[in-house]
mmCIF file of C-alpha atoms and ligand atoms in Angstrom:
data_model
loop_
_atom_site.group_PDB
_atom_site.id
_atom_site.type_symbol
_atom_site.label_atom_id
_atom_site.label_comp_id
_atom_site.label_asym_id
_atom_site.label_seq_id
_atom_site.Cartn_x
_atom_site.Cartn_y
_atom_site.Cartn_z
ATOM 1 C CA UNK A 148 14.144 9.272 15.022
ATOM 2 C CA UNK A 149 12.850 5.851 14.644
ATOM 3 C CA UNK A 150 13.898 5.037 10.631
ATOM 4 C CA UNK A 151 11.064 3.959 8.094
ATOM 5 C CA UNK A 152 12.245 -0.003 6.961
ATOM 6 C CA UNK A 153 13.067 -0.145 3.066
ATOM 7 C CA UNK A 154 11.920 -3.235 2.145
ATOM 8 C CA UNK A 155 13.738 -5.367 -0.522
ATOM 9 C CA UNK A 156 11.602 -8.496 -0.735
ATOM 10 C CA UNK A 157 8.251 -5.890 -1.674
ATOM 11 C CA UNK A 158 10.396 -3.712 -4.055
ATOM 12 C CA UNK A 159 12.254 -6.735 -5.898
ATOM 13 C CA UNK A 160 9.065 -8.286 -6.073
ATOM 14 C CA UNK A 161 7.177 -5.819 -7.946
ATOM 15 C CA UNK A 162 10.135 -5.143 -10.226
ATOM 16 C CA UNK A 163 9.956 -8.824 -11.303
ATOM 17 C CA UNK A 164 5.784 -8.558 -11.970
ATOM 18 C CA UNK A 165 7.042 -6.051 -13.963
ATOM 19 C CA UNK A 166 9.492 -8.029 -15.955
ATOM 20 C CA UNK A 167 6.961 -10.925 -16.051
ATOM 21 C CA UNK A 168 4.367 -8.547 -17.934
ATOM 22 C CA UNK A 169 7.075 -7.217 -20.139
ATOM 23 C CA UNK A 170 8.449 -10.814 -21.039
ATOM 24 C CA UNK A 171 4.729 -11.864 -21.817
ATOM 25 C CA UNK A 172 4.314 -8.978 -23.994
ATOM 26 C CA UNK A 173 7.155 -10.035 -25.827
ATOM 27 C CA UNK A 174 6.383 -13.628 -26.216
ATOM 28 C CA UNK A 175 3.191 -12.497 -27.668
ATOM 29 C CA UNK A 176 5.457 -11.181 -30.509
ATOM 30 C CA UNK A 177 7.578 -14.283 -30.386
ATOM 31 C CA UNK A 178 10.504 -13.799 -28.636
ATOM 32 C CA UNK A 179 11.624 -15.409 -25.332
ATOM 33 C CA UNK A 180 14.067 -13.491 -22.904
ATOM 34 C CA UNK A 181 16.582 -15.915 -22.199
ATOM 35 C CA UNK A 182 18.982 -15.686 -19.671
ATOM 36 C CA UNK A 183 22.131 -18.039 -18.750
ATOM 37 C CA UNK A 184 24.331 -18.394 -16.053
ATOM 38 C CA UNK A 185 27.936 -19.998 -15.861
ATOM 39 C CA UNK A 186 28.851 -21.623 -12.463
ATOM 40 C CA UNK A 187 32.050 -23.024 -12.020
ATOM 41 C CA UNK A 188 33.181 -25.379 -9.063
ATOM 42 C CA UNK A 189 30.889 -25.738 -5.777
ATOM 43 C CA UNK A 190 31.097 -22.840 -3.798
ATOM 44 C CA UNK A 191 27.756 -22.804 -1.896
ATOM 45 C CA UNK A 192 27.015 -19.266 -1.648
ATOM 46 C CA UNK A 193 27.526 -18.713 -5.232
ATOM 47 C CA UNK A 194 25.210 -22.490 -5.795
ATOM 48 C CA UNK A 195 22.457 -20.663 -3.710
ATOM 49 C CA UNK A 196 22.657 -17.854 -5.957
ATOM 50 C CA UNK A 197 22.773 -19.233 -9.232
ATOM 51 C CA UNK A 198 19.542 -21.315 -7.419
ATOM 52 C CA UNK A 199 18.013 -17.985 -7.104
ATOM 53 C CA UNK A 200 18.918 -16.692 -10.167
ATOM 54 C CA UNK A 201 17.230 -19.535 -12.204
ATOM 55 C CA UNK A 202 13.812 -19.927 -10.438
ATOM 56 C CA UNK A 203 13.675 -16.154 -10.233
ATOM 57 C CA UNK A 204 13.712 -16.139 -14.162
ATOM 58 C CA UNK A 205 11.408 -19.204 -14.683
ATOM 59 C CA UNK A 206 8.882 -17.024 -12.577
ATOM 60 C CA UNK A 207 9.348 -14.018 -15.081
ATOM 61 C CA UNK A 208 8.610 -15.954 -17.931
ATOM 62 C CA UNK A 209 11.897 -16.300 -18.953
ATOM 63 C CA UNK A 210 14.123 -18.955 -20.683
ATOM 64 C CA UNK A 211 16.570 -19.892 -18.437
ATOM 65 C CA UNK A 212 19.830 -22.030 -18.965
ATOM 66 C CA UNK A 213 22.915 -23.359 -16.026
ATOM 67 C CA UNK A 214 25.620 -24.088 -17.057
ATOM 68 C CA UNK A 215 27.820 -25.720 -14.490
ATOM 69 C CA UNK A 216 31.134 -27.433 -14.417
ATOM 70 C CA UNK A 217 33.723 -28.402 -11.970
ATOM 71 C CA UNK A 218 36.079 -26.334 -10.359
ATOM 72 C CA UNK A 219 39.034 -27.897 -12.762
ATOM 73 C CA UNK A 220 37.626 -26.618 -15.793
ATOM 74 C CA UNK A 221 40.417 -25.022 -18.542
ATOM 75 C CA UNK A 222 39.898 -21.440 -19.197
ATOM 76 C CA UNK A 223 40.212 -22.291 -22.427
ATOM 77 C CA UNK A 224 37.121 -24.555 -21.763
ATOM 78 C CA UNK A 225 34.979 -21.891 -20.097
ATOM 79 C CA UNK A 226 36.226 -19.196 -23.006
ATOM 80 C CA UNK A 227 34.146 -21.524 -25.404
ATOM 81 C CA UNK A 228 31.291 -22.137 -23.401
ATOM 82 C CA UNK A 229 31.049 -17.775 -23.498
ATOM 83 C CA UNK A 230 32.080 -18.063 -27.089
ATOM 84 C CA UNK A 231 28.865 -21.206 -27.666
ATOM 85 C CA UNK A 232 26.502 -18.319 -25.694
ATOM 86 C CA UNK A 233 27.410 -15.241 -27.360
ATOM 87 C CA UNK A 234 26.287 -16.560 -30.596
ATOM 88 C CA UNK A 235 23.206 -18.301 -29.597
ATOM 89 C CA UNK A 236 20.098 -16.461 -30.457
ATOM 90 C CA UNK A 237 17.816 -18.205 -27.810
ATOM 91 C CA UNK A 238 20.167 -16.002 -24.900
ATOM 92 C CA UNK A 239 20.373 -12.514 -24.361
ATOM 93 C CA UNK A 240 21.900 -12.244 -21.060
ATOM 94 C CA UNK A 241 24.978 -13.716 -19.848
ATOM 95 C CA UNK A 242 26.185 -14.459 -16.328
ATOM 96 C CA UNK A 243 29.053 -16.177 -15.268
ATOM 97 C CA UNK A 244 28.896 -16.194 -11.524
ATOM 98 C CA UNK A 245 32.311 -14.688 -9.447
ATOM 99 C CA UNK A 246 34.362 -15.693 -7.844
ATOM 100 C CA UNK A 247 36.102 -17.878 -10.405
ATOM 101 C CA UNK A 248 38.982 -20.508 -9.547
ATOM 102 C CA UNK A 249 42.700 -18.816 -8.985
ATOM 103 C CA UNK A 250 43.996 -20.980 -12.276
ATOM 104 C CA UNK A 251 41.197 -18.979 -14.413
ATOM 105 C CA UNK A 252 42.169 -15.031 -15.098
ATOM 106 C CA UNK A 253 38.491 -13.394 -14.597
ATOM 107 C CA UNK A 254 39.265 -10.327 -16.590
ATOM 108 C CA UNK A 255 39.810 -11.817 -19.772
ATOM 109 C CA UNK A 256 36.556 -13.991 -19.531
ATOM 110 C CA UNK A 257 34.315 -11.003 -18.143
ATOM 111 C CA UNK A 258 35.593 -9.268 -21.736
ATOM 112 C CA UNK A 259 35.048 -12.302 -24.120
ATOM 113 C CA UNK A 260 31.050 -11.615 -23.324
ATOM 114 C CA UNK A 261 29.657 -9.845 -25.732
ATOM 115 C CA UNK A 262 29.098 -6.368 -24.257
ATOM 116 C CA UNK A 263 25.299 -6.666 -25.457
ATOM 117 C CA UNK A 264 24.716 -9.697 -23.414
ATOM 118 C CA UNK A 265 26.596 -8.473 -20.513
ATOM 119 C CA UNK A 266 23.386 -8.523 -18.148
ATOM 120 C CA UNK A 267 26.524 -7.977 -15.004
ATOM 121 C CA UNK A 268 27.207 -4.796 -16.303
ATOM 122 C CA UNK A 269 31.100 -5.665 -15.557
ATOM 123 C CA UNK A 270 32.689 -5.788 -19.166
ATOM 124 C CA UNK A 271 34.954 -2.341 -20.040
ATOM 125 C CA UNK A 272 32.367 -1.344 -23.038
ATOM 126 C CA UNK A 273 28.726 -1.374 -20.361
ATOM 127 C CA UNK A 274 31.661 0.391 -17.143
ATOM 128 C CA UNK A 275 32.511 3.140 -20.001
ATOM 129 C CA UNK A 276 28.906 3.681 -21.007
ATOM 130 C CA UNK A 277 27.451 3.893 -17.420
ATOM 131 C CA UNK A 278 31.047 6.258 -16.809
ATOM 132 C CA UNK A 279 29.634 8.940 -19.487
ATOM 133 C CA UNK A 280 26.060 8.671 -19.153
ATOM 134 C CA UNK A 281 25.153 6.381 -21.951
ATOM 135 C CA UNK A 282 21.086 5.302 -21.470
ATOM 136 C CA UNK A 283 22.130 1.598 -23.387
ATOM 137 C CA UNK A 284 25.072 0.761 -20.652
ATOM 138 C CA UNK A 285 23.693 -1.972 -18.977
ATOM 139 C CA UNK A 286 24.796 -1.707 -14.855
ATOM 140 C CA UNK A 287 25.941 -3.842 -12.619
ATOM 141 C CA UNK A 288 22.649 -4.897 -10.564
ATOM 142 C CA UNK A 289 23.502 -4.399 -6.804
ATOM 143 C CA UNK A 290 23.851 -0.805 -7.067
ATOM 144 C CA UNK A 291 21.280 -0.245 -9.706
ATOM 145 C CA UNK A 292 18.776 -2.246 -7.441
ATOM 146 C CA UNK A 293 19.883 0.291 -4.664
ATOM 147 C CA UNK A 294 18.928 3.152 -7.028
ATOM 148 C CA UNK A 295 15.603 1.750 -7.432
ATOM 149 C CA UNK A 296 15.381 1.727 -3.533
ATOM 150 C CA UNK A 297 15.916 5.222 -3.568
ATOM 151 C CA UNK A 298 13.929 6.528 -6.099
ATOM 152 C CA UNK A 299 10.761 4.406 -5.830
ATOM 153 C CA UNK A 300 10.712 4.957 -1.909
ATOM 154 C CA UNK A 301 10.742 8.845 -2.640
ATOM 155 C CA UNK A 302 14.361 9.330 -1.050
ATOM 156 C CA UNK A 303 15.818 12.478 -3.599
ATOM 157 C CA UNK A 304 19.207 12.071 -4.336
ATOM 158 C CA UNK A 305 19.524 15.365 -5.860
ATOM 159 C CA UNK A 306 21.962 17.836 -4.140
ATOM 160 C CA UNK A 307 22.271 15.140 -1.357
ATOM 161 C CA UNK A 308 25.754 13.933 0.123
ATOM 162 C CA UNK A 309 25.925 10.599 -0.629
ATOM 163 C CA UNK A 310 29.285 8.748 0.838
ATOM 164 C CA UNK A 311 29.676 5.126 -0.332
ATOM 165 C CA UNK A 312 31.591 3.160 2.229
ATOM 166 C CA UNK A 313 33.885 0.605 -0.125
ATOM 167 C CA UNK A 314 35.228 0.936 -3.720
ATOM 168 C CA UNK A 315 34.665 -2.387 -5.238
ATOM 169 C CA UNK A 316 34.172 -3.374 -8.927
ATOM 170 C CA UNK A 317 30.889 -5.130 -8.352
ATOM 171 C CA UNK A 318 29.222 -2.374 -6.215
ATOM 172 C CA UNK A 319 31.534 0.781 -4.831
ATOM 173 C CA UNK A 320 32.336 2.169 -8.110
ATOM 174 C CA UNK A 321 29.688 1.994 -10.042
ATOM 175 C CA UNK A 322 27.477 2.974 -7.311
ATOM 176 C CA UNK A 323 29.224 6.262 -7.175
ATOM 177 C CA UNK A 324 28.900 6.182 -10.902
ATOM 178 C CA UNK A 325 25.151 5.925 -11.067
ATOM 179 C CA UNK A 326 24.790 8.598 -8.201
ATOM 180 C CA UNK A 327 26.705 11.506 -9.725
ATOM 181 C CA UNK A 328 24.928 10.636 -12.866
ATOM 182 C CA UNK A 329 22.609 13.369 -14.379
ATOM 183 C CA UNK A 330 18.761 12.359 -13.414
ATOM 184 C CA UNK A 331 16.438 11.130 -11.262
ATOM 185 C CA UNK A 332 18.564 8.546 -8.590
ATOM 186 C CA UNK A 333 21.525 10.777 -9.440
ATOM 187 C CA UNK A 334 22.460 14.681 -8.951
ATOM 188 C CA UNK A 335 24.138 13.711 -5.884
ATOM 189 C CA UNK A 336 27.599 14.982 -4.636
ATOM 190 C CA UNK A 337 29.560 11.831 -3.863
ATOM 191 C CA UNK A 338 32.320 10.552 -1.744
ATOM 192 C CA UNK A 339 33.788 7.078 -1.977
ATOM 193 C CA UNK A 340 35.843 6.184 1.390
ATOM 194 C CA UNK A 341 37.560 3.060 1.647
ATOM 195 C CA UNK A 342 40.540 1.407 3.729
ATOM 196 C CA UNK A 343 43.065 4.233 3.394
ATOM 197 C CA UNK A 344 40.641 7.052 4.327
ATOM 198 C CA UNK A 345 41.479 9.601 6.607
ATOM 199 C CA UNK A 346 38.867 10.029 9.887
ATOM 200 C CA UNK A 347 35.750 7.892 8.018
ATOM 201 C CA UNK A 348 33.589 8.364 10.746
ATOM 202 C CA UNK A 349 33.550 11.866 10.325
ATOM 203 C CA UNK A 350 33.239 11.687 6.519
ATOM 204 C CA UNK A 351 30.042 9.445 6.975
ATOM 205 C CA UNK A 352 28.735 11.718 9.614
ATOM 206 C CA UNK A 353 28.429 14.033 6.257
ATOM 207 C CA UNK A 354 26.298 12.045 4.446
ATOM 208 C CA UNK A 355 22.846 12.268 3.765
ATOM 209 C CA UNK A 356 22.596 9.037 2.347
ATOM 210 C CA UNK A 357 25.013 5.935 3.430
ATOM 211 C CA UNK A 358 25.795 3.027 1.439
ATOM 212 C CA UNK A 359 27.653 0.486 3.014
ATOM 213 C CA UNK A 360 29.654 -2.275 0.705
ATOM 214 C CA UNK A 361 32.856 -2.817 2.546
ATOM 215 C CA UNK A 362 32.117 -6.656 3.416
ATOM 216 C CA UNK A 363 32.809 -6.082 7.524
ATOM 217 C CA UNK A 364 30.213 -7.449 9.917
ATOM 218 C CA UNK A 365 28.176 -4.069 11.826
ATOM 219 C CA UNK A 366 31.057 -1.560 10.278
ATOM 220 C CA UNK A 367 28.585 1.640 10.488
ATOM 221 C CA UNK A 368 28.059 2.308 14.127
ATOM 222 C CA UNK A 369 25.077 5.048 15.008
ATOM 223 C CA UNK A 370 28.143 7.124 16.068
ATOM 224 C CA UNK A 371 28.812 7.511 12.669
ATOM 225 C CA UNK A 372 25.341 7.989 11.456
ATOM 226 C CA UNK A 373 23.782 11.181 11.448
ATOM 227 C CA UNK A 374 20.126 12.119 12.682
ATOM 228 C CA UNK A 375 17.928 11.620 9.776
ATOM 229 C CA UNK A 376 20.451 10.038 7.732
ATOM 230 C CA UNK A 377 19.419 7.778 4.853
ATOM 231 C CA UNK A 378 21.435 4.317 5.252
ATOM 232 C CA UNK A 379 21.680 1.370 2.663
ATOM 233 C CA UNK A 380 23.170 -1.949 3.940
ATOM 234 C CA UNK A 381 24.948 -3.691 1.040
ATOM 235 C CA UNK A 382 26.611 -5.918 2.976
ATOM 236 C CA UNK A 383 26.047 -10.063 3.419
ATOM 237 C CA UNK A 384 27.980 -11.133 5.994
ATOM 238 C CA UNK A 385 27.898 -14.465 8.654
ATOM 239 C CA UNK A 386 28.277 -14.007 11.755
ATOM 240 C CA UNK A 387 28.964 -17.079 14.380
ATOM 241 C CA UNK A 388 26.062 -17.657 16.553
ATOM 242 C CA UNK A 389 25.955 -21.374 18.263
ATOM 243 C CA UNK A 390 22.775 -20.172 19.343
ATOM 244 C CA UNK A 391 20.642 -20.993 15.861
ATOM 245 C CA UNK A 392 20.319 -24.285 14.257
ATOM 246 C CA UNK A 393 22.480 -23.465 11.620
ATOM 247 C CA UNK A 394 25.544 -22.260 13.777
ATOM 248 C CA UNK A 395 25.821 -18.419 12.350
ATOM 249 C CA UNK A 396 23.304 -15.259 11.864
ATOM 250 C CA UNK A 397 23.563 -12.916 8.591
ATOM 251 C CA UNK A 398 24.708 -9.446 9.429
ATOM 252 C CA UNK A 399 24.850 -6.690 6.961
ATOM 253 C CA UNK A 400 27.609 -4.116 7.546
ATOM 254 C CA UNK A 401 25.430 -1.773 9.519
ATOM 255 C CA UNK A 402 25.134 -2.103 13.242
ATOM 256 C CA UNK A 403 21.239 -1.860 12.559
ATOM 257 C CA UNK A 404 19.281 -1.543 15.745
ATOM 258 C CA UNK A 405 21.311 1.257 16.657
ATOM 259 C CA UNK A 406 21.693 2.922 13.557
ATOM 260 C CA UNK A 407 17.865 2.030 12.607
ATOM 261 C CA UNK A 408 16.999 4.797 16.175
ATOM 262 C CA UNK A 409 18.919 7.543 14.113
ATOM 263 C CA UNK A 410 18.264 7.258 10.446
ATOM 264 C CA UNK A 411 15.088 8.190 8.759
ATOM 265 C CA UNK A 412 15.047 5.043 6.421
ATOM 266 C CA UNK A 413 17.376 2.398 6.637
ATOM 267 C CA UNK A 414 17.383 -1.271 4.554
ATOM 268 C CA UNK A 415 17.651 -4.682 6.838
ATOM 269 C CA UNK A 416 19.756 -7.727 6.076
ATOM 270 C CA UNK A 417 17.812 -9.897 4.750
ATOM 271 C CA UNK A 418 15.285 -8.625 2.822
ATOM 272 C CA UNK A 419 16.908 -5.322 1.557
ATOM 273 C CA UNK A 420 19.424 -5.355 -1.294
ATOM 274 C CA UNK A 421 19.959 -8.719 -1.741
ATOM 275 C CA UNK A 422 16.354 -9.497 -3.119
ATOM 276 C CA UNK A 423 17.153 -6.186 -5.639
ATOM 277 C CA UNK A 424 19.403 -7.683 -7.247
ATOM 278 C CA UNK A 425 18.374 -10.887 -8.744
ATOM 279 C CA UNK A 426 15.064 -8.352 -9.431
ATOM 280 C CA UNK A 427 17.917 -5.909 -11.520
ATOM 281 C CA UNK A 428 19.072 -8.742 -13.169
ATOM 282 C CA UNK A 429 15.758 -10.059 -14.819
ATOM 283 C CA UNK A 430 15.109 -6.353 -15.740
ATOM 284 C CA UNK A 431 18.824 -5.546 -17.268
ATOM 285 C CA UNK A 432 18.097 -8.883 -19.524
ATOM 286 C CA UNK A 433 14.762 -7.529 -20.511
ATOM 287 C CA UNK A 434 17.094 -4.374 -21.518
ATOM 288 C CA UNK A 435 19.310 -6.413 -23.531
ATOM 289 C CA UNK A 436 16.380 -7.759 -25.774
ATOM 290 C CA UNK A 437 14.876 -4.739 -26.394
ATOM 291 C CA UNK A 438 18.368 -3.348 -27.321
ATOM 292 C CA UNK A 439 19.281 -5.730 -29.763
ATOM 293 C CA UNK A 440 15.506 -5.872 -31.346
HETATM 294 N N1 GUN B 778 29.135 -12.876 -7.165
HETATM 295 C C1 GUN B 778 28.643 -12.074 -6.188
HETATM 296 N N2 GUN B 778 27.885 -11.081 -6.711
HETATM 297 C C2 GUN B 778 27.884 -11.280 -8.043
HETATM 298 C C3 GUN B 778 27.268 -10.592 -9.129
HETATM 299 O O1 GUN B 778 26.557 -9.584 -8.970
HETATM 300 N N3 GUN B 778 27.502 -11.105 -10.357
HETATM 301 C C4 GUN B 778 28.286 -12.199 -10.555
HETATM 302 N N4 GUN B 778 28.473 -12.608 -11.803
HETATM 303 N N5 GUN B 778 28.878 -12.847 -9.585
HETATM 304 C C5 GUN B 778 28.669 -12.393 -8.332
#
């Protein structure tokens, strides 16, 4: 089987036309989606995504504020600056962009957002509310982006086997979450293997749909894959190559030419999750205005 290419960069792009038409709708009635985003110190990737982030919700219409300050910042200092946001009635989504410096404790500034604003999906209140089903939990935007790959591509995830390869906070749990949910995009039986699992392979040769987050360059080998087997490629991940200009290639953690000859869909890196989820995050602030209107 040669697998159909689910493409990210079409997908996330109509999501945000749709986020641009709602936003203009509701400037029409006066009121601006705004969006901010904390970055703290100068680590590139998370630069290039809070770059992203920004022009992403200028396109939409949006009103968009960065916030940046050095790496030595107090928590104390970047408590307020959440504090100065929660209350301001021009924002209705918050980010602050992970990872944060050691000296700063990221739990207890991930639960001084108000849960309302929480556009990450990551504070206790929006995890408990996506945990029992509640429609206002706002979710963490990687794996609700891959939901959206499934469902608008036709892929059923009702009755399927869906193993998620990783158990992370941003993306492993709550994309196991979302999948056993009750619903279209959920209905799925789901398995969550990780470092301590016994025989993976042969767990993920189960699966009807794969999801790999487990952050290791070409992880999921076709070996692993079955024929027809749906496969989602959460994974970013740079791989030395001397032979490009920049010095290193971006890998996902599928092996995908091989896996792409089994599978019956299968997402690339670039242009497959990644572009989802700056698209999830315009739509989960559109979500938070209409929720607090
Ligand atoms: N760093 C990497 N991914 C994310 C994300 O989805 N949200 C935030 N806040 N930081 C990140």
């Amino acid at each position: 089987m040669s697998a159909r290419i689910i493409d990210g960069v079409a997908l996330g792009k109509v999501i945000r036309q749709e986020v641009a038409a709602e936003a203009a709708a509701l400037k029409a009635r006066g009121i601006t989606p705004g969006l901010a985003v904390v970055l703290v110190g100068e680590n590139p990737a998370s630069k290039a995504y809070v770059g992203s982030k920004e022009k992403a919700c200028l396109e939409a219409g949006m009103h968009s504020v960065k916030v940046t300050r050095p790496a030595e910042i107090t928590e104390a200092e970047l408590l307020a600056i959440v504090d100065q946001l929660n209350t301001d009635p021009t924002i209705h989504g918050i980010l602050v962009q992970l990872p944060l410096p050691k000296h700063i404790n990221t739990e207890r500034v991930l639960l001084r957002i108000n849960p309302a604003k929480d556009v990450d999906g990551f504070h206790p209140v929006n995890v408990g509310k996506l945990v029992i089903g509640d429609p206002t939990a706002l979710k963490p935007c990687t794996p609700w982006g891959v939901i959206q790959m499934l469902t608008r591509n036709g892929i059923d995830t009702k009755g399927a086997h869906a193993v998620v390869i990783g158990r992370s906070t941003i993306v492993g749990k709550p994309m196991a979450n979302l999948l056993i949910q009750q619903g279209p995009g959920g209905d799925a039986t789901v398995t969550v293997c990780h470092s301590r699992t016994k025989d993976l392979p042969a767990v993920v040769r189960s699966a009807d749909i794969v999801i790999a987050a487990i952050g290791k360059a070409e992880f999921v080998t076709a070996d692993m894959v079955r024929d027809g087997a749906v496969v989602i490629d959460v994974g970013i991940n740079r791989v030395d190559d001397a032979s490009l200009p920049k010095g290193y290639k971006l890998v996902g953690d599928v092996a995908y030419a091989e896996v792409a000859a089994k599978a019956s869909a299968i997402t690339p890196v670039p242009g497959g999750v990644g572009p989802m989820t700056i698209a999830m995050l315009l739509a989960n602030t559109l979500q938070a205005v209409k929720q607090s209107s």
